[in-house]
Short mmCIF file of C-alpha atoms and ligand atoms in Angstrom, two decimals:
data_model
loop_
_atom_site.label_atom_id
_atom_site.label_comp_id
_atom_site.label_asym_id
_atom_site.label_seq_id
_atom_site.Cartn_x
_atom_site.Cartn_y
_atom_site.Cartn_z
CA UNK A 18 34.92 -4.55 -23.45
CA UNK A 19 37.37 -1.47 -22.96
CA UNK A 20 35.99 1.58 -20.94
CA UNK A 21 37.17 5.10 -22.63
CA UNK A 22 36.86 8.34 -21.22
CA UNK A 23 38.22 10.93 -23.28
CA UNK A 24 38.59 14.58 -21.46
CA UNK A 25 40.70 17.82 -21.76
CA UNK A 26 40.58 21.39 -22.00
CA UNK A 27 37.76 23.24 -23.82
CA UNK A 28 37.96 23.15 -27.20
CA UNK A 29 41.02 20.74 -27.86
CA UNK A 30 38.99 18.35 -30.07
CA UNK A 31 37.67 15.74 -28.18
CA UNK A 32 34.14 15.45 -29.82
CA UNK A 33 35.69 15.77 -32.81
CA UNK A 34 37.92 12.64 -32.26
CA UNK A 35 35.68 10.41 -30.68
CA UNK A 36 32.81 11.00 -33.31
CA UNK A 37 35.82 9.96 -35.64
CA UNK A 38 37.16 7.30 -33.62
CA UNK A 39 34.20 5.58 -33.08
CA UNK A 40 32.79 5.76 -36.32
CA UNK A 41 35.85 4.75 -37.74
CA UNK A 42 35.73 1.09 -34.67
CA UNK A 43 32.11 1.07 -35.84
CA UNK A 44 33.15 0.79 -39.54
CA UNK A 45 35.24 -2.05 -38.58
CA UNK A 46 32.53 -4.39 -37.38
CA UNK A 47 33.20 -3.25 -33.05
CA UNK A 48 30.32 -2.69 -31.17
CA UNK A 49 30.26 1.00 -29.72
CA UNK A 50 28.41 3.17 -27.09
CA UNK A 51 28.96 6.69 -26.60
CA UNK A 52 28.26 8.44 -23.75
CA UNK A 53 27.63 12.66 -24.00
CA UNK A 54 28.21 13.25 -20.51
CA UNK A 55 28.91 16.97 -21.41
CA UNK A 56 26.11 19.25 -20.86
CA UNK A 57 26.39 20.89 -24.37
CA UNK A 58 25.55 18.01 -26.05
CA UNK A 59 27.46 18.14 -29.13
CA UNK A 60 28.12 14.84 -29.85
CA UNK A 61 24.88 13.87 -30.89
CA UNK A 62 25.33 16.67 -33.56
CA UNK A 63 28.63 15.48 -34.73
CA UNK A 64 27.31 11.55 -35.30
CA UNK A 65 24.57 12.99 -37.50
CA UNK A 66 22.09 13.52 -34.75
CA UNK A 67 19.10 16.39 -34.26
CA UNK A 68 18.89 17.35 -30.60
CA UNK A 69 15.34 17.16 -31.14
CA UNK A 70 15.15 13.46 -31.82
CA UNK A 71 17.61 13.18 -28.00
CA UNK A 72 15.84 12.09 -25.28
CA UNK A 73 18.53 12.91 -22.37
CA UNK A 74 18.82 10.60 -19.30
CA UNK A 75 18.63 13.53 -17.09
CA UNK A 76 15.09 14.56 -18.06
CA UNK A 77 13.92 10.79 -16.26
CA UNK A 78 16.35 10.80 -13.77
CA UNK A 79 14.33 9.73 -10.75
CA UNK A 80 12.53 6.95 -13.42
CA UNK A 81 16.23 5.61 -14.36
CA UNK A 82 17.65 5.69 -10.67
CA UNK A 83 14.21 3.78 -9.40
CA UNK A 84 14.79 1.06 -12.28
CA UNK A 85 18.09 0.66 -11.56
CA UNK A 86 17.47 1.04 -8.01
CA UNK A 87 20.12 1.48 -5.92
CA UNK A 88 21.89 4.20 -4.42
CA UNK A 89 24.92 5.87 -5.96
CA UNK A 90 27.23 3.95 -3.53
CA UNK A 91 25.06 0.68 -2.63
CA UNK A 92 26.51 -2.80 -4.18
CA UNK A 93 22.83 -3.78 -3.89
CA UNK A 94 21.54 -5.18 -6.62
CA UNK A 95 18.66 -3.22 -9.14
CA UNK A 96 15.43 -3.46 -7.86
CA UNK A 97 14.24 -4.55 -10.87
CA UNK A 98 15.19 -7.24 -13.40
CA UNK A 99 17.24 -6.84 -16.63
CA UNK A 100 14.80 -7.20 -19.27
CA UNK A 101 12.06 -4.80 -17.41
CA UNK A 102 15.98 -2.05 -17.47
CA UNK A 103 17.03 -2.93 -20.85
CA UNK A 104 13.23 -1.58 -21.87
CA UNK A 105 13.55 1.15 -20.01
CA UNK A 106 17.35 2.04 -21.06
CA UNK A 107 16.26 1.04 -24.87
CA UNK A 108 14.23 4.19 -24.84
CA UNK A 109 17.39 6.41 -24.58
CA UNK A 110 19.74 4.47 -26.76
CA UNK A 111 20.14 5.95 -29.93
CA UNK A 112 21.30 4.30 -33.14
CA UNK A 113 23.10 6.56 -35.13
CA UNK A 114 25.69 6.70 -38.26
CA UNK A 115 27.22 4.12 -38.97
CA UNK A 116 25.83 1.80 -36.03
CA UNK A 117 27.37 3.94 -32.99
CA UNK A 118 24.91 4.22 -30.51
CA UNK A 119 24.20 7.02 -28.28
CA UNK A 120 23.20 7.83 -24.69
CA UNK A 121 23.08 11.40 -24.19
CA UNK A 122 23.49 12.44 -20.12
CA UNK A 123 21.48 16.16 -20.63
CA UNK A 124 21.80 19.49 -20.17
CA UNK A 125 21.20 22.07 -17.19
CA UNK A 126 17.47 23.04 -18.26
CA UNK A 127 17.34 26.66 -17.31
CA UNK A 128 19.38 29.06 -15.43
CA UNK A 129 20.03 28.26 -11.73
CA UNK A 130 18.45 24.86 -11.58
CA UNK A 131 21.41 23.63 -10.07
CA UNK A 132 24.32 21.49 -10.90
CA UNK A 133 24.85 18.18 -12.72
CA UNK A 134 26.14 15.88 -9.62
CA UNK A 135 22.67 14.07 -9.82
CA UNK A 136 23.19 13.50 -13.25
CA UNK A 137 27.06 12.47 -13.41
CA UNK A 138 25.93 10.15 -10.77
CA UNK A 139 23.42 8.59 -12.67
CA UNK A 140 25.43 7.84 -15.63
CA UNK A 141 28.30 6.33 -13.18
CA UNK A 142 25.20 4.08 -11.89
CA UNK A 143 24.32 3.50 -15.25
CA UNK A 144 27.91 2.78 -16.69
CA UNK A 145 28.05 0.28 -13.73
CA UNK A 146 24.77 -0.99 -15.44
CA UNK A 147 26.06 -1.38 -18.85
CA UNK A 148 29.04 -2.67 -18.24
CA UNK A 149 28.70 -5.69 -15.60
CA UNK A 150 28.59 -9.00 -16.64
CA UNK A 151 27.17 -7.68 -20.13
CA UNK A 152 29.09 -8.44 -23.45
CA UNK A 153 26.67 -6.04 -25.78
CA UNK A 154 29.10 -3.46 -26.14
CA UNK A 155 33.30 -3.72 -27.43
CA UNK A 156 33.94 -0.08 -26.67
CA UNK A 157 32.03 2.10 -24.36
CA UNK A 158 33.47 5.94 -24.61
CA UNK A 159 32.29 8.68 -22.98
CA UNK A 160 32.54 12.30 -24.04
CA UNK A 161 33.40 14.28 -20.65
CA UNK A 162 32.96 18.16 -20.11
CA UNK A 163 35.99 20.12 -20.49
CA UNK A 164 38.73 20.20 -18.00
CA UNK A 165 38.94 17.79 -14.74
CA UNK A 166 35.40 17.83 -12.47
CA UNK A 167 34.64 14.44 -13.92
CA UNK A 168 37.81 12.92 -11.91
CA UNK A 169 36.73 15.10 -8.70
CA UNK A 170 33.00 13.47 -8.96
CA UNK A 171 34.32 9.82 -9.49
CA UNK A 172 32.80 9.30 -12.24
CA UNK A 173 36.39 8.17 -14.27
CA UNK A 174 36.93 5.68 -11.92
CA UNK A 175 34.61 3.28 -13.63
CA UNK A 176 37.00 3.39 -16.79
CA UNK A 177 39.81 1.46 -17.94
CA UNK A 178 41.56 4.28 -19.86
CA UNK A 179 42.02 7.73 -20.02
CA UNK A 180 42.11 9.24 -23.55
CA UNK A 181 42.93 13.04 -22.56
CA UNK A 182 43.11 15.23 -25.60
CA UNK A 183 45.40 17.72 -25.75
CA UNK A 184 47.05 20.89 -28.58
CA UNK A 185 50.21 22.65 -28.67
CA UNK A 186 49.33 25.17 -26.16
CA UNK A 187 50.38 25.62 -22.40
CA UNK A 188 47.18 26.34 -21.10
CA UNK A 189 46.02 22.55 -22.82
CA UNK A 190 48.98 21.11 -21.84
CA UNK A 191 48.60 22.42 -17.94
CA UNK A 192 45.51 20.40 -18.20
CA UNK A 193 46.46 17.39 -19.44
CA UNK A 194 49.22 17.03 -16.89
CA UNK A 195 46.44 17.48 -14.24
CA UNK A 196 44.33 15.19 -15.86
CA UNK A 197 46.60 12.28 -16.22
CA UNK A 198 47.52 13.09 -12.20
CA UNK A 199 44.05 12.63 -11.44
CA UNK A 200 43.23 9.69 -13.77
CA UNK A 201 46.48 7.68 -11.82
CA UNK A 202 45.00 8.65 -8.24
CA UNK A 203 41.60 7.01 -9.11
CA UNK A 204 43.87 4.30 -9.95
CA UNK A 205 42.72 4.31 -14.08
CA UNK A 206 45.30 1.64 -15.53
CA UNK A 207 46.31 3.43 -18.42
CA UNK A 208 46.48 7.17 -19.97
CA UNK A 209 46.70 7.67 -23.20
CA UNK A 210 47.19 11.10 -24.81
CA UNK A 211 46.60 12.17 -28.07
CA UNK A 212 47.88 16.01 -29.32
CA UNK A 213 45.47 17.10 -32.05
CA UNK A 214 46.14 20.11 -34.23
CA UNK A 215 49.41 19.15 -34.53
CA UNK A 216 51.27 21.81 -37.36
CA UNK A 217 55.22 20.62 -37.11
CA UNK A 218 56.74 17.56 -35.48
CA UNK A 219 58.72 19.97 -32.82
CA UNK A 220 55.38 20.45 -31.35
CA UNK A 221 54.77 16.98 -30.25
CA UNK A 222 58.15 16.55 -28.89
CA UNK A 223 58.37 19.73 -27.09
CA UNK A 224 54.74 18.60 -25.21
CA UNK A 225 56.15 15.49 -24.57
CA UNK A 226 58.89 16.48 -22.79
CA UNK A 227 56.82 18.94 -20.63
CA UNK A 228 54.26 16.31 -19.23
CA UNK A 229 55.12 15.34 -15.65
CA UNK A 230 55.02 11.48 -16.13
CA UNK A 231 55.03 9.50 -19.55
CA UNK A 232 51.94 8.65 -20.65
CA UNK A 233 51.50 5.21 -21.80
CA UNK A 234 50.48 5.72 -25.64
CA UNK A 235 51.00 9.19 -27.30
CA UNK A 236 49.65 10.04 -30.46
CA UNK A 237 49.18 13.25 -32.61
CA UNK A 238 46.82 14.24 -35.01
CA UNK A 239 47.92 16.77 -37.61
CA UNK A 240 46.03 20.14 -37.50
CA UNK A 241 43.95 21.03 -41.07
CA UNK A 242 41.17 23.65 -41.54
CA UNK A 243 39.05 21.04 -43.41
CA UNK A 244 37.82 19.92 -40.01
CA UNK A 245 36.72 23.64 -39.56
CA UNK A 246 35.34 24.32 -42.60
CA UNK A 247 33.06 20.55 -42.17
CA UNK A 248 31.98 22.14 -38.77
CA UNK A 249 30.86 25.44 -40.78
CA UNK A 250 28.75 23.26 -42.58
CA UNK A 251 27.25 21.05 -39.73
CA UNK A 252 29.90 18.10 -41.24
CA UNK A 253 31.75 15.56 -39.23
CA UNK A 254 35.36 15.30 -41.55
CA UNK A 255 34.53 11.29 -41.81
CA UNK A 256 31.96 12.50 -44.10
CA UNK A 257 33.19 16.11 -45.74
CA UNK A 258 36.94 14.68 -46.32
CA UNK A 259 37.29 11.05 -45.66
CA UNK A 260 40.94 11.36 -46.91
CA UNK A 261 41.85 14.39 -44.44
CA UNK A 262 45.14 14.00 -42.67
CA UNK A 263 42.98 14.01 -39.65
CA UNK A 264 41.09 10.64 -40.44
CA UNK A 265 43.83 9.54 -41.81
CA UNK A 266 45.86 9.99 -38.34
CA UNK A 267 42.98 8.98 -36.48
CA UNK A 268 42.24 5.42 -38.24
CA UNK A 269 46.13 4.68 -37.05
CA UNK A 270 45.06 5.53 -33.67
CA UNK A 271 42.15 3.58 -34.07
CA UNK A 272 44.28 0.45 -34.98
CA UNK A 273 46.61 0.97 -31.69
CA UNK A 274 43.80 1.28 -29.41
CA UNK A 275 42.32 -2.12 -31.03
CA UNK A 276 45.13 -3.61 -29.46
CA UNK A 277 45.24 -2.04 -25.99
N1 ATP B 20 42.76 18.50 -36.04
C1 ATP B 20 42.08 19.64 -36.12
N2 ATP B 20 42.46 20.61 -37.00
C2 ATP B 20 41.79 21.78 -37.06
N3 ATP B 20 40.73 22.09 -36.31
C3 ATP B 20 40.29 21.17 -35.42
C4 ATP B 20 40.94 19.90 -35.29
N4 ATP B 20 40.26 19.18 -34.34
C5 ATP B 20 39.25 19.99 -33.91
N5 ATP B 20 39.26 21.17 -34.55
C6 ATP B 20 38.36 22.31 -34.34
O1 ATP B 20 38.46 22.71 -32.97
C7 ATP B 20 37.21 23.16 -32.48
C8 ATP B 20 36.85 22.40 -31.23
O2 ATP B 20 36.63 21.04 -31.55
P1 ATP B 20 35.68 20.11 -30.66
O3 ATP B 20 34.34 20.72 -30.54
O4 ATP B 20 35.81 18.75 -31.19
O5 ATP B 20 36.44 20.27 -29.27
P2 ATP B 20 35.95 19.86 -27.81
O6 ATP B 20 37.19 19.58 -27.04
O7 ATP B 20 34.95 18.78 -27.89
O8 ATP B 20 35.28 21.21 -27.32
P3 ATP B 20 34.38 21.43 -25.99
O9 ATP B 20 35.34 21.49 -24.85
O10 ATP B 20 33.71 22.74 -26.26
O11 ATP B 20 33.44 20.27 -25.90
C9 ATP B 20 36.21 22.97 -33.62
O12 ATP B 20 36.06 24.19 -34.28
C10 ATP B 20 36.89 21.97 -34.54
O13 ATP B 20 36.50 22.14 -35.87
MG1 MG B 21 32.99 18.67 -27.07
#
């Protein structure tokens, strides 16, 4: 099972890409799980999903933590036993296109009601969950808010690669060389980075020259205002242009990260 989660500055693409990306493993027979773990929730949208049919972990949080039950830090083990979690977990896991499925972490309900360490927490408990000594899942991804709190709260330690999204602009790129800092400090074996809206091959080079350590992959995805005009009309580009230059650069990424 490989543990993915993709981050970078607002805006750069990430939902975009891993919608794509793990449609596209889907498609291919892998067995994926998603994670929203950003508070707008957009993923669910882009994999063909109403937010109305989401049931988000954070509206059950005190249920999930007392099934799982343990603290954030304990190496107890749950209180309860897998089958009576599973049932409980099934309840949030949502099968969507193509055979991704879905866990979405929640929003912030209403103004003030605090912040989302309780619920970043949970899905690191969660993650923990999911991921020991269970073979259900080939790819677990999770789509992190923008920018770099999720290294600060721990929450990336649990993965085995950082996919950090970046574009041709300095702000974007200031990020990413923060991120991939961070992401080698938790001690995250690899980081990957992928430069989407790519318009000339100078732009690639030019970023990779200004990142403070080599990355261990690099990829680009080309930049085309199909994949605006399919968000105009509530369309991921897998479905509005299957033959975009986008897909087409992301099904090569696909086939390198297969062999990670
Ligand atoms: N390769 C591309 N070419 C052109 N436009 C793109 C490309 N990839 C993404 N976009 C556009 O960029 C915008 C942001 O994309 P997306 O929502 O995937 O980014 P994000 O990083 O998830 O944003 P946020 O930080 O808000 O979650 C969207 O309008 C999308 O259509
Ligand atoms: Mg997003």
């Amino acid at each position: 099972m490989k543990k993915i989660i993709v981050t970078g500055k607002g805006g750069v693409g990430k939902t975009t890409i891993i919608a794509t990306l793990s449609r596209l493993l889907a498609r291919e027979g892998q067995r994926v799980l998603v994670i929203d773990c950003d508070p707008s929730m957009n993923l669910a949208m882009s994999l063909g999903i109403s937010l109305s049919d989401v049931l988000p972990l954070a509206e059950n949080k005190a249920n999930i933590h007392e099934r799982l039950g343990m603290d954030m830090d304990d190496e107890q083990e749950p209180a309860h036993d897998k089958i009576e979690i599973d049932e409980v977990l099934e309840d949030y896991i949502i099968e969507t296109i193509d055979g991704v499925k879905l866990i979405v972490m929640g929003t912030i309900p209403f103004g003030g009601s605090g912040c989302l360490c309780s619920s970043i927490a949970l899905v690191k408990l969660l993650i923990g969950y999911i991921t020991s000594g269970s073979e259900d899942n080939d790819f677990v991804m999770v789509d992190s808010q923008a920018g770099v709190e999720i290294f600060g709260r721990g929450l990336a330690s649990e993965f085995d690669f950082t996919l950090v999204i970046t574009e041709p602009m300095p702000k974007a790129v200031e990020v990413t060389r923060h991120v991939m800092k961070l992401s080698r400090d938790l001690g995250i074996k690899k980081q990957i980075v992928i430069v989407n809206k790519v318009e000339d091959g100078t732009e690639y080079e030019k970023i990779s020259r200004e990142l403070e350590f080599n990355p261990d992959q690099m990829y680009s995805v080309r930049y085309d205002k199909k994949v605006i005009e399919a968000d105009k009309k509530g369309l991921l580009i897998l479905d509005y242009a299957p033959h975009a230059s986008v897909v087409e650069d992301i099904q090569s990424i696909k086939k390198e990260i297969l062999e990670v």
